[in-house]
XYZ file of C-alpha atoms in Angstrom:
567
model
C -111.585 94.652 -164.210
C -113.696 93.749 -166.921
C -113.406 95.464 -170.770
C -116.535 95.859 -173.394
C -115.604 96.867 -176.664
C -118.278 97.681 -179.184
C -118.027 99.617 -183.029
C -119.855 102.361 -184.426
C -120.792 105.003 -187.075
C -121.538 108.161 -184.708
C -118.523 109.777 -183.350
C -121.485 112.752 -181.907
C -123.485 110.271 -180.341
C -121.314 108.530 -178.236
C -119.403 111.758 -176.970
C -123.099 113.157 -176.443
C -123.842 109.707 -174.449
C -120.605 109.890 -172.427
C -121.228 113.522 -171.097
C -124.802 113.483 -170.948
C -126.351 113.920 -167.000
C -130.305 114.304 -167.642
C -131.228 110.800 -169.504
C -129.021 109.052 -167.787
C -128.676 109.598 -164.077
C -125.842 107.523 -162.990
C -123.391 109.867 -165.065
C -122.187 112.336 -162.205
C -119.257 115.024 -163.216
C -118.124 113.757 -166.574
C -114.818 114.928 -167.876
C -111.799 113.533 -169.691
C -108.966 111.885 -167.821
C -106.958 111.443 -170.468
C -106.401 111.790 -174.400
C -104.333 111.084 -178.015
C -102.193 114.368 -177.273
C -103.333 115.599 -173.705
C -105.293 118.811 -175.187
C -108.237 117.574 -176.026
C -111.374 119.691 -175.252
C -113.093 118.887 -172.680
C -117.223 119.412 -172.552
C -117.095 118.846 -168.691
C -114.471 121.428 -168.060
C -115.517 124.255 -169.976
C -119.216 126.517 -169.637
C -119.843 125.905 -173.293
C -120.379 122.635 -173.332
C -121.975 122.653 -176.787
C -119.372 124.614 -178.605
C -116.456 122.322 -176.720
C -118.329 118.812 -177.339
C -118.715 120.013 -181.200
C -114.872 120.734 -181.417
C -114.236 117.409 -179.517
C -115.644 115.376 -182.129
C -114.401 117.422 -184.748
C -111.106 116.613 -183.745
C -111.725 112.956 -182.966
C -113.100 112.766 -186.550
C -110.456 115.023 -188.594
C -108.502 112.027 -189.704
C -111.702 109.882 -190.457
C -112.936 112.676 -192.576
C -109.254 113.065 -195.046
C -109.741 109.173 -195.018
C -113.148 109.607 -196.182
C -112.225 112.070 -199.262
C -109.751 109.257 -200.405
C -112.540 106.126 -200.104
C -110.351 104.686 -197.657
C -112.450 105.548 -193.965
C -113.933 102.585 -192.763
C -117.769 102.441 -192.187
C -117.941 101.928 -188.351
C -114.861 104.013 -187.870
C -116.218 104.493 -183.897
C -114.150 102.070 -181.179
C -115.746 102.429 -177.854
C -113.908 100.550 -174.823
C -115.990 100.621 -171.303
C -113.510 99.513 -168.586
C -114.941 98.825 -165.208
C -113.400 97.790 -161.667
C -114.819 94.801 -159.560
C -117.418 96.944 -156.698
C -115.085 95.773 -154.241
C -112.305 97.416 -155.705
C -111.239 100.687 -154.072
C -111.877 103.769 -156.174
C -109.451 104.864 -158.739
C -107.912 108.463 -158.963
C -108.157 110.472 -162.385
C -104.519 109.527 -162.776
C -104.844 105.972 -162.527
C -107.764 105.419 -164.734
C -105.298 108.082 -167.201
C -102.418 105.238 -167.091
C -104.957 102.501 -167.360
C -106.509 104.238 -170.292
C -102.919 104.408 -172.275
C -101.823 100.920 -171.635
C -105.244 99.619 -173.047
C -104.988 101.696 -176.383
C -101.572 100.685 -177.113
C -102.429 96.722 -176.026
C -104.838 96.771 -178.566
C -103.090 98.285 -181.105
C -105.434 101.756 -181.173
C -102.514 103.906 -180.349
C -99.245 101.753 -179.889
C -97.046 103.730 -177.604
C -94.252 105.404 -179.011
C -96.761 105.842 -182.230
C -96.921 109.540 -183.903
C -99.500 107.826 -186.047
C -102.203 106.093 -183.623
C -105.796 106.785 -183.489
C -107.280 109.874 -181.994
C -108.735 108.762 -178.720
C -110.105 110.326 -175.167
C -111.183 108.336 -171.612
C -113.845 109.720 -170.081
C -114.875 109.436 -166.583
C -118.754 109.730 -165.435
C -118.697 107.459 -162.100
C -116.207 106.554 -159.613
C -115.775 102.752 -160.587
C -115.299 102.757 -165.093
C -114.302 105.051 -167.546
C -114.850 104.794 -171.794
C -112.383 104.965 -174.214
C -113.743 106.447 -176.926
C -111.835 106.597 -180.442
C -111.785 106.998 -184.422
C -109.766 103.985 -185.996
C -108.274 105.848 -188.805
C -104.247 106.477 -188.021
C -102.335 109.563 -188.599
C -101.246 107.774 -192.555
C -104.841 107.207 -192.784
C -104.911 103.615 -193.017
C -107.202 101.593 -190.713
C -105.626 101.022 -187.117
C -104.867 97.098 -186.481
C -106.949 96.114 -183.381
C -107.875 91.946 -184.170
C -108.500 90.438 -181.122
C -108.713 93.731 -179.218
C -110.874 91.950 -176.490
C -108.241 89.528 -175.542
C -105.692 91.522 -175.916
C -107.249 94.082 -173.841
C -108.258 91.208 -171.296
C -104.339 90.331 -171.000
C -103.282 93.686 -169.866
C -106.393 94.170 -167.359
C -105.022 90.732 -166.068
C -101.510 92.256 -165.544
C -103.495 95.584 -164.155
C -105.208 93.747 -161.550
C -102.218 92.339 -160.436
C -100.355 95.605 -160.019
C -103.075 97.601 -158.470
C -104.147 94.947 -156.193
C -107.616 94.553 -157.487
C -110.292 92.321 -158.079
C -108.985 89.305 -159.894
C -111.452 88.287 -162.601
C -111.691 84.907 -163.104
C -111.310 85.059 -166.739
C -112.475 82.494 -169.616
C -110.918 80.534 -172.476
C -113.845 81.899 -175.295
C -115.532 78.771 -174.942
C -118.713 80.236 -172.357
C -121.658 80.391 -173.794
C -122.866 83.507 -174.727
C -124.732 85.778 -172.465
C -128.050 87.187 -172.957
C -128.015 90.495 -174.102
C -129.132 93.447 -172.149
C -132.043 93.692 -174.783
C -133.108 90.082 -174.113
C -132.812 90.566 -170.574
C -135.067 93.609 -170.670
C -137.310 91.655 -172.365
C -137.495 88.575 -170.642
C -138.457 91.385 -167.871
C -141.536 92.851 -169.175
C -142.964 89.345 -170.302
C -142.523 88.050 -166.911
C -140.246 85.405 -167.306
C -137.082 84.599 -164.722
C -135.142 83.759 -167.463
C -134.184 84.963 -171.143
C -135.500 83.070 -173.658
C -132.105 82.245 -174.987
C -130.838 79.998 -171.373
C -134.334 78.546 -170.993
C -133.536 77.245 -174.662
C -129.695 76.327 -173.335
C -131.394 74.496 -170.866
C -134.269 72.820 -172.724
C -131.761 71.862 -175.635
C -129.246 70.911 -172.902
C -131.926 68.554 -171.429
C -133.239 66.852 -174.740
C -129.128 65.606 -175.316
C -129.201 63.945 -171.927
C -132.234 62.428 -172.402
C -131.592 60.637 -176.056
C -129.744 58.337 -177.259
C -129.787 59.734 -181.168
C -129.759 62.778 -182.998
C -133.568 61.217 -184.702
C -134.401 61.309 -181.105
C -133.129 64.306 -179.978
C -134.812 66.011 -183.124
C -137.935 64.418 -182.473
C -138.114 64.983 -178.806
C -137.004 68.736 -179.351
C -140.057 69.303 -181.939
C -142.334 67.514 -179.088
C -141.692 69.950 -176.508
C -144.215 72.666 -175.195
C -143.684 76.100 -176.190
C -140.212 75.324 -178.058
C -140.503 76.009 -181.962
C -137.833 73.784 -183.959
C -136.478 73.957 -187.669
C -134.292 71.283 -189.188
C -131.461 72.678 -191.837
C -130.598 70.419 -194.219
C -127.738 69.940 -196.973
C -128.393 69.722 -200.704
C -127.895 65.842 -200.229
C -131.238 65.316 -197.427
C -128.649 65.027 -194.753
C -129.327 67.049 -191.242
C -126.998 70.011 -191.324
C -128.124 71.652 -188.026
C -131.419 72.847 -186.572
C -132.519 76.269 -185.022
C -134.697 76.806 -182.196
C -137.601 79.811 -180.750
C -139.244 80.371 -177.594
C -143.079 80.540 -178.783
C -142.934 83.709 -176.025
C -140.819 85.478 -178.018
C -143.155 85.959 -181.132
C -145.575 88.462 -181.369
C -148.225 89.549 -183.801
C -146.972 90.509 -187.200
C -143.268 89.410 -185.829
C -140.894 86.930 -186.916
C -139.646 83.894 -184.158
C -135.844 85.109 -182.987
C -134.162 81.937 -184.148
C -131.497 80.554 -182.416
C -128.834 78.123 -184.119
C -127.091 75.441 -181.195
C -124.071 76.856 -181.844
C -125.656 80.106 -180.142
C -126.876 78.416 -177.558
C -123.580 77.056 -176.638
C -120.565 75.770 -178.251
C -121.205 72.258 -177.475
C -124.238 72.632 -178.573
C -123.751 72.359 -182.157
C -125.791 69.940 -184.432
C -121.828 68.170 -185.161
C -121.017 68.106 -181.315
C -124.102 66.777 -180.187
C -124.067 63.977 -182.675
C -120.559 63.307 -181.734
C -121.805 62.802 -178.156
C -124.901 60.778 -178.926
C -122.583 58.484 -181.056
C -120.915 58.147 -177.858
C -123.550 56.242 -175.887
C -124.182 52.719 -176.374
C -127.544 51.216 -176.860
C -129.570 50.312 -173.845
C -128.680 46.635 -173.084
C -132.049 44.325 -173.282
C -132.925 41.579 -170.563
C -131.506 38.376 -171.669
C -132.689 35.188 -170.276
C -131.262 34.137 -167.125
C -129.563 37.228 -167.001
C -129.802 39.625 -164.197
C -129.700 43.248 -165.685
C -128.206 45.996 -163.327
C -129.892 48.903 -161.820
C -128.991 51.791 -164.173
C -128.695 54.051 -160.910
C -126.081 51.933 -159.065
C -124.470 51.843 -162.844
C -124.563 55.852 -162.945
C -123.185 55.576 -159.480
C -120.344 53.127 -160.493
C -119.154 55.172 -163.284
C -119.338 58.796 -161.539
C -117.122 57.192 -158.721
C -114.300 56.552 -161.587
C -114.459 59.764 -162.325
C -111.992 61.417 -160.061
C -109.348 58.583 -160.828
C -110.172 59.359 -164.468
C -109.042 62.798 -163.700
C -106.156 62.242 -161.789
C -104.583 60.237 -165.431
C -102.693 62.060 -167.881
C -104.840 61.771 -171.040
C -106.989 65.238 -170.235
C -109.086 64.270 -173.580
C -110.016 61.385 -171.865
C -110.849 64.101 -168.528
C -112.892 66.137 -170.405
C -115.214 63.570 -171.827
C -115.713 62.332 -168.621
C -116.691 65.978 -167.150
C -119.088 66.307 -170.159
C -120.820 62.944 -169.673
C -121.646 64.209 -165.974
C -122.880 67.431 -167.284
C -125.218 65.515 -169.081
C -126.081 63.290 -165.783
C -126.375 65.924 -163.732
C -128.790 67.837 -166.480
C -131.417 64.708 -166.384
C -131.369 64.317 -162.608
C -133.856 67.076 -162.237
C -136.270 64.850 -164.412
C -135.802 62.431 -161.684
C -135.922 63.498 -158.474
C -138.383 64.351 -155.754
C -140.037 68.244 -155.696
C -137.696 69.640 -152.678
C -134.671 69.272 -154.184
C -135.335 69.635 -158.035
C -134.360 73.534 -158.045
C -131.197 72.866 -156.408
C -130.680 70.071 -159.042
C -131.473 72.383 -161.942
C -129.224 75.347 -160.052
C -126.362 72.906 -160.230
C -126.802 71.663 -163.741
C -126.795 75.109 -164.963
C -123.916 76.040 -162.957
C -121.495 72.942 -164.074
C -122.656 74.065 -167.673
C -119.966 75.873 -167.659
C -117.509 73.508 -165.921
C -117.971 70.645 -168.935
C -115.701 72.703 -171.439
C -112.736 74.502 -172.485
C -109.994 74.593 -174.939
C -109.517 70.637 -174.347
C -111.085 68.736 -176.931
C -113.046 66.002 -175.302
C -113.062 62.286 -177.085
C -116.438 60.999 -175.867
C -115.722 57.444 -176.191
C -114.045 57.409 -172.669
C -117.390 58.180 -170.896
C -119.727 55.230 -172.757
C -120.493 53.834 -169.223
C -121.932 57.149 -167.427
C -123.782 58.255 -170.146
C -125.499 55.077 -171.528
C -126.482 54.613 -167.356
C -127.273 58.235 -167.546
C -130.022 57.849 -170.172
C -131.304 54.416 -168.259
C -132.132 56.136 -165.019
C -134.774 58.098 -166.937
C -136.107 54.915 -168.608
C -136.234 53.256 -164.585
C -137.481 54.977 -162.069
C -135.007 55.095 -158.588
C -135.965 52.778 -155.757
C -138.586 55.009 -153.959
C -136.758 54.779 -150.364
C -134.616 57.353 -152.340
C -130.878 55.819 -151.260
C -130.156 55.276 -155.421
C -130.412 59.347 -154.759
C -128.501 59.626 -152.132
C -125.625 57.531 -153.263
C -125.509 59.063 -156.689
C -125.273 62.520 -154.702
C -122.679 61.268 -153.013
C -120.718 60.443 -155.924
C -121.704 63.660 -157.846
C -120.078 65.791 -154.966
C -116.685 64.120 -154.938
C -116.404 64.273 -158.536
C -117.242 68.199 -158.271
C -114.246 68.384 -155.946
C -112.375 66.566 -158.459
C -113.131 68.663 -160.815
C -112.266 71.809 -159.721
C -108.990 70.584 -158.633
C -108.368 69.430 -161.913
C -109.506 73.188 -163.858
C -107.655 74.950 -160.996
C -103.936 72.876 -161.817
C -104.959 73.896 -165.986
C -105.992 77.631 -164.431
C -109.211 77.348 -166.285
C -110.019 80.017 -163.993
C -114.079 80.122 -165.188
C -114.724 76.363 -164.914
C -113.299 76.554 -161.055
C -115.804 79.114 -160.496
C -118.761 76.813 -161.809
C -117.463 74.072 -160.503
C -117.440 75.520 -156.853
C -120.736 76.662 -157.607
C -122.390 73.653 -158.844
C -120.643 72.261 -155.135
C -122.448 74.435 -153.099
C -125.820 73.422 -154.676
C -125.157 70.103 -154.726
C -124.670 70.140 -151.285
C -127.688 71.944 -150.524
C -129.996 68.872 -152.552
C -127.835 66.266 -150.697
C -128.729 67.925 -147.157
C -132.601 68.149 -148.259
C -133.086 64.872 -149.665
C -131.103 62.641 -146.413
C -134.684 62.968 -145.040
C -136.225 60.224 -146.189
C -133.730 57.604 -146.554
C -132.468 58.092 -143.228
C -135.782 57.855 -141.639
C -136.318 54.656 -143.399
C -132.868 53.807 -142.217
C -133.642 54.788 -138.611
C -136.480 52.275 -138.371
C -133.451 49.403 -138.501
C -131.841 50.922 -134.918
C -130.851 47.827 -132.896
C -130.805 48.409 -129.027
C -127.616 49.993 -127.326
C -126.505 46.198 -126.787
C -126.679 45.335 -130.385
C -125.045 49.038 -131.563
C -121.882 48.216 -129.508
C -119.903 45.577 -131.833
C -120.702 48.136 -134.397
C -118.819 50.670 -132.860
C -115.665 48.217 -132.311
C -115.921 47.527 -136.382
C -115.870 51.221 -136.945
C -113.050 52.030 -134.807
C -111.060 48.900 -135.942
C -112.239 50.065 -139.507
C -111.246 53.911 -139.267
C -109.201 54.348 -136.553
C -107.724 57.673 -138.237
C -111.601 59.133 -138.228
C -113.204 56.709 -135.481
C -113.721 59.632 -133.059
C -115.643 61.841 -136.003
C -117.745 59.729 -137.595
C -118.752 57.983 -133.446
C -119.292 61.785 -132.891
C -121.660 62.185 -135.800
C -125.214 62.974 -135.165
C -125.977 60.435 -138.246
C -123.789 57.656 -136.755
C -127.475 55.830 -135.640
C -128.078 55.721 -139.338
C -124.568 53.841 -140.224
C -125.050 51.361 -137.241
C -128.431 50.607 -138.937
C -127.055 50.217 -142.520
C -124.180 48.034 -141.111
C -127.351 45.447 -139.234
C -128.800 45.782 -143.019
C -125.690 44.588 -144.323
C -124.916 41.926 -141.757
C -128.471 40.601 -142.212
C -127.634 40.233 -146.125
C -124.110 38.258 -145.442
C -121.922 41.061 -145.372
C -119.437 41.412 -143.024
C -119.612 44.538 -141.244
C -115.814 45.407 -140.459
C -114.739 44.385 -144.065
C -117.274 46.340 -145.858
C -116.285 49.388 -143.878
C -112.801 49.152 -145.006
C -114.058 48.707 -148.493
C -115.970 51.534 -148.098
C -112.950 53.759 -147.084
C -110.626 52.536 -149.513
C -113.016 54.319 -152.241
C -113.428 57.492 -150.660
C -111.312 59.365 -148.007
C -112.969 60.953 -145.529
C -111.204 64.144 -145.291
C -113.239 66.200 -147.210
C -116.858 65.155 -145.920
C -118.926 67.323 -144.046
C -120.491 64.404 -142.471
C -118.486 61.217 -142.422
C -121.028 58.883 -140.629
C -123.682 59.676 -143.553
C -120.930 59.593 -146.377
C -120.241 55.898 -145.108
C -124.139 55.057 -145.188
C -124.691 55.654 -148.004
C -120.696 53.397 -149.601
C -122.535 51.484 -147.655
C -125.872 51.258 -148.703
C -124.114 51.301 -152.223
C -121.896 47.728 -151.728
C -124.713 46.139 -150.058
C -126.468 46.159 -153.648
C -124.107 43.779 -154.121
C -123.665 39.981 -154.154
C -122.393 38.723 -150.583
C -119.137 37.425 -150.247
C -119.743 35.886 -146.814
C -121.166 32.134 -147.095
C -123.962 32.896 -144.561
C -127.298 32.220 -145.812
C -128.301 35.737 -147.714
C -131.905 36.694 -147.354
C -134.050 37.916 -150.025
C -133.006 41.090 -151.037
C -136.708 42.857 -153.145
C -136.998 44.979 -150.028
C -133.316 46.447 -150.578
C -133.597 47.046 -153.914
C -137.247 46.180 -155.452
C -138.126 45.811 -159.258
C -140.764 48.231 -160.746
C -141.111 48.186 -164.780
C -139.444 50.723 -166.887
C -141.221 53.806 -167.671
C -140.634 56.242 -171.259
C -138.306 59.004 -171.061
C -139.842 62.395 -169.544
C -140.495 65.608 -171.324
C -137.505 68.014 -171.564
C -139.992 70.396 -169.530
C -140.129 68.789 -166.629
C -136.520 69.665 -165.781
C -137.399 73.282 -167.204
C -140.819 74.265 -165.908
C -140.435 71.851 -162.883
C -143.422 69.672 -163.225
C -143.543 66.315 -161.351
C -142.168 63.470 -162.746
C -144.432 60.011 -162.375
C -142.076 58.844 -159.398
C -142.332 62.034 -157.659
C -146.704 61.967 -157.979
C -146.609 58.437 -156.701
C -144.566 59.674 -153.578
C-alpha cells in the first residue's frame, strides 16, 4: 500500500475534486468512509450535494478560520493523504479502508487517537482500490497539528497494515532513490515524443559522463560537449566549482526559460561533492613503460568485478558499498562498448542497478580504485573483436548481481533487492544474445570425437559433483574447444578446470559448460605455468591502439561506437 501526501490552500477544491464524477471518470460512487467525529456530511449520501459539500468544508475549515482571526492559521492549512492498495490486492470493504483511515491520522500525528483536540479530517472513497484523507491542520487549541515526517511515518504503519491484512508487500526505500519524474514531466515527455522524461535521460547522460572521466575538469568539460544537454557551472565567491546544473535543449521553448536541474536532483550521488569524491577515487591511467607489458584493461575490469562478491561477503559494508558503486559505474559505460544487439539490454541494466549502488551506507571509494580506473580504460581500448573480453566480463557482472542482492536482502534494503534482481534478469538477457559470436569462433577449434574424449575424463576428474551437467550441456562442444585452446598455449587442461571452479561454484549457472568457457577463456590470458613450448598468443588476445573516450550519447541515444561500425 503506497501513501502520497501533498499540502494546500483550498479546502473547496479538493472536496470538489474528491466527489466530482463528470471531469474525472474513474471516480465511481464517492462517499465518506470515515471522519474526525463520525457525522460529517456527506455530498455522496445526500440529494443536495451542493448544499452538503458547502457545509462539509465549512466544517473542515471552522477551526482554520478562529485560527485565522488570531494570525495563527497556517497558509497551506490543506493535508491531503491518497492511500492506495497494490492491484493485486483484494478489494477493501468501507470498514476496512475506515480503520485504515484512523490509524494513518493518528501515525502521523493529524489526529492522535485518544485526542479531543486533533485535526478535522474525512476519507473518502471514489474507486474500489484507494481512498483520500482529506484534512485542515489546525487542532481543536488552534495551534498547528505536528505531522514532520508524516510520509515515513505513514509508510511505517502501511508496513504493519500490509502485514495484518495480508496484502501486497511494498518493497519500501531508505529516502535515498532518486526522485521520480513528475506526472507533469511525464505528460510532457508524452506530447514531445520522447520515451523518457527529460529529467532520467539527464540521470542517465550525467550518470554516463562520471563513468567515463577520470576528473571533475573532465567530467565538466565532457558534460558541456554533449548534444542537446545545456550545462551551467556554479561557482563560490573564491573561483572554486560549487556545483553545476543541467537542461534538456527539448525542454525549452520560445519565450521560455531551460528547467534546470541541480545533480543533487538528478540523484543523490549525483552531487557536484559526491562525484568529485568518486573521481578522486580512480587512479590515473598507468602509461606503457619500457619493457613492460601493460594489461588488457578488460581482463583488469574482469579481475576486479570477480573480487567483488568476496568483498561483500567481509564485514566492512563501507568498503561493500564502494565496491557496488564502482560497478554501477562499469556497468553504465559498457553500453558505450558493446556491439548493437545487446546495447539496450546493457543500458536496461545500468538503469536498473542505479538504484542498487546506494543506501543509507556511506560508501568510502578508495576500496574500489582497481574496477573503476579498469572501468575508464576499457573505453580508452577497444575489446578484442572475437567478443570473449565481453563475455567474460558478463560473466563476472552476473555473479556479482547475485552477490549483491544477497547482500541488500541480509540489510533488508528492500528497494536495492528489487533493482538488483532486475538488473539480473537483463543481464542475462545481453549474456544469452552476445554468446553468438564467441562461441562460433570457438566452435571452429572442435577436435574430432577421438580428440574430445580425454577432455571429457579432465572434466569429470575436474567436477565430478557437476560432471553429468555441464557433459549434458548443449555448449559443452564449446568448452572442449577452449580446453584444445588452452592445451595448445601450455596449459594444462585438468588443472585449469579446477582453477576455474575454485573461483566460481557452479550452482547457480544456468549453463555450466559456457560459464566454464568463458573462466576459461579468462585464465588462458594468462602466462602458462606448464614448461611446454607456448605458442604465440596475438591471435588470443591481439593488440589494436587505444582509441579517445566516446560521447556520453552513445550510451543514451544508442549510436554505434567505432568497434561496433568496424564489426
Amino acid at each position: 500500500m503506497i501513501a502520497k501526501i501533498s499540502s494546500g490552500k483550498d479546502t473547496a477544491g479538493l472536496i470538489r475534486y474528491l466527489f466530482d464524477t463528470k471531469k474525472t471518470k474513474d471516480h465511481t460512487d464517492p462517499h465518506l468512509v470515515a471522519s474526525w467525529d463520525g457525522f460529517a456530511p456527506d455530498p455522496g449520501r445526500t440529494d443536495d450535494f451542493t448544499t452538503t459539500k458547502r457545509l462539509l468544508v465549512a466544517d473542515l475549515d471552522l477551526r482554520v478560520k478562529q485560527a485565522r482571526r488570531l494570525g495563527r492559521a497556517p497558509e497551506r492549512h490543506v493535508w491531503h493523504c491518497s492511500l492506495r492498495a497494490a492491484t493485486t490486492d483484494r478489494h477493501l470493504s468501507d470498514e476496512d479502508w475506515a480503520q485504515i483511515a484512523r490509524r494513518v491520522v493518528a501515525a502521523t500525528g493529524i489526529a492522535p487517537q485518544d485526542d479531543p483536540d486533533g485535526c478535522r479530517w474525512v476519507a473518502v472513497r471514489h474507486a474500489p482500490d484507494h481512498i483520500h484523507i482529506a484534512a485542515t491542520k489546525v487542532r481543536g487549541d488552534l495551534s498547528t497539528a505536528r505531522h514532520w515526517n508524516d510520509y515515513l511515518t505513514a509508510d511505517r504503519e502501511l508496513a504493519a497494515i500490509e502485514k495484518e491484512y495480508g496484502l501486497f508487500q511494498v518493497a519500501r526505500g531508505d529516502r535515498t532513490a532518486a526522485k521520480r519524474p513528475t506526472r507533469a514531466e511525464q505528460e510532457k515527455a508524452h506530447r514531445q515524443g520522447q520515451d523518457k522524461p527529460a529529467r532520467e535521460r539527464l540521470r542517465t547522460i550525467v550518470r554516463t559522463a562520471v563513468a567515463a572521466t577520470t576528473s571533475t575538469d573532465e567530467f565538466i568539460r565532457l558534460l558541456s560537449h554533449t548534444d542537446g544537454v545545456l550545462v551551467e557551472v556554479v561557482y563560490f565567491p573564491s573561483g572554486n566549482v560549487r556545483g553545476y546544473k543541467v537542461a534538456s535543449e527539448d525542454t525549452t521553448a520560445a519565450g521560455r526559460q531551460p528547467i534546470w536541474f541541480s545533480g543533487s536532483e538528478l540523484a543523490p550521488d549525483l552531487s557536484f561533492p559526491k562525484i568529485r569524491a568518486r573521481l578522486e577515487a580512480t587512479d590515473p591511467q598507468p602509461t606503457n613503460l619500457p619493457g613492460k607489458r601493460r594489461l588488457n584493461p578488460w581482463y583488469q575490469a574482469t579481475a576486479a568485478a570477480e573480487r567483488i562478491p568476496y568483498h561483500l561477503t567481509g564485514h566492512d559494508d563501507r568498503a561493500s558499498q564502494a565496491h557496488l558503486a564502482a560497478f554501477g559505474e562499469a556497468l553504465d559505460a559498457l553500453p558505450l562498448l558493446a556491439p548493437a544487439p545487446v546495447r539496450v539490454q546493457l543500458r536496461e541494466a545500468a538503469s536498473a542497478f542505479e538504484r542498487a549502488t546506494r543506501s543509507r551506507i556511506q560508501a568510502e571509494h578508495h576500496h574500489a580504485r582497481a574496477l573503476r580506473s579498469a572501468a575508464r580504460a576499457m573505453l580508452r581500448e577497444p575489446a578484442p573483436m572475437d567478443g570473449t573480453a565481453l563475455m567474460m566480463f558478463l560473466d563476472a557482472a552476473i555473479l556479482v548481481t547475485v552477490a549483491a542482492t544477497r547482500w541488500h536482502q541480509l540489510r533488508h534494503h528492500d528497494q536495492q533487492v528489487t533493482a538488483a534482481q532486475q538488473t539480473l534478469l537483463h543481464l542475462q538477457a545481453a549474456y544469452d544474445e552476445a554468446t553468438g559470436t564467441p562461441l562460433t569462433a570457438l566452435i571452429q577449434h572442435r577436435q574430432p570425437q577421438r580428440a574430445v574424449n580425454p577432455y571429457m575424463r579432465h572434466i569429470r576428474r575436474a567436477v565430478p559433483e557437476h560432471a553429468e551437467q555441464v557433459l549434458s550441456d548443449p555448449a559443452v562442444d564449446t568448452l572442449t574447444a577452449a580446453l584444445a585452446v588452452a592445451e595448445a598455449l601450455g596449459h594444462e587442461p585438468e588443472r585449469l578446470l579446477k582453477q576455474v571452479v575454485d573461483q566460481r561454484a557452479l550452482d547457480d549457472a544456468r549453463s555450466p559448460a559456457r560459464t566454464l568457457t568463458w573462466r576459461t577463456q579468462r585464465l588462458i590470458s594468462r602466462p602458462a605455468h606448464s614448461d611446454r613450448a607456448v605458442q604465440d598468443r596475438s591471435t588470443v588476445q591481439p593488440g589494436k591502439p587505444p582509441r579517445p573516450s566516446p560521447s556520453v550519447h552513445e550510451a543514451s541515444a544508442g549510436s554505434r561506437p567505432p568497434q561496433a561500425r568496424r564489426r
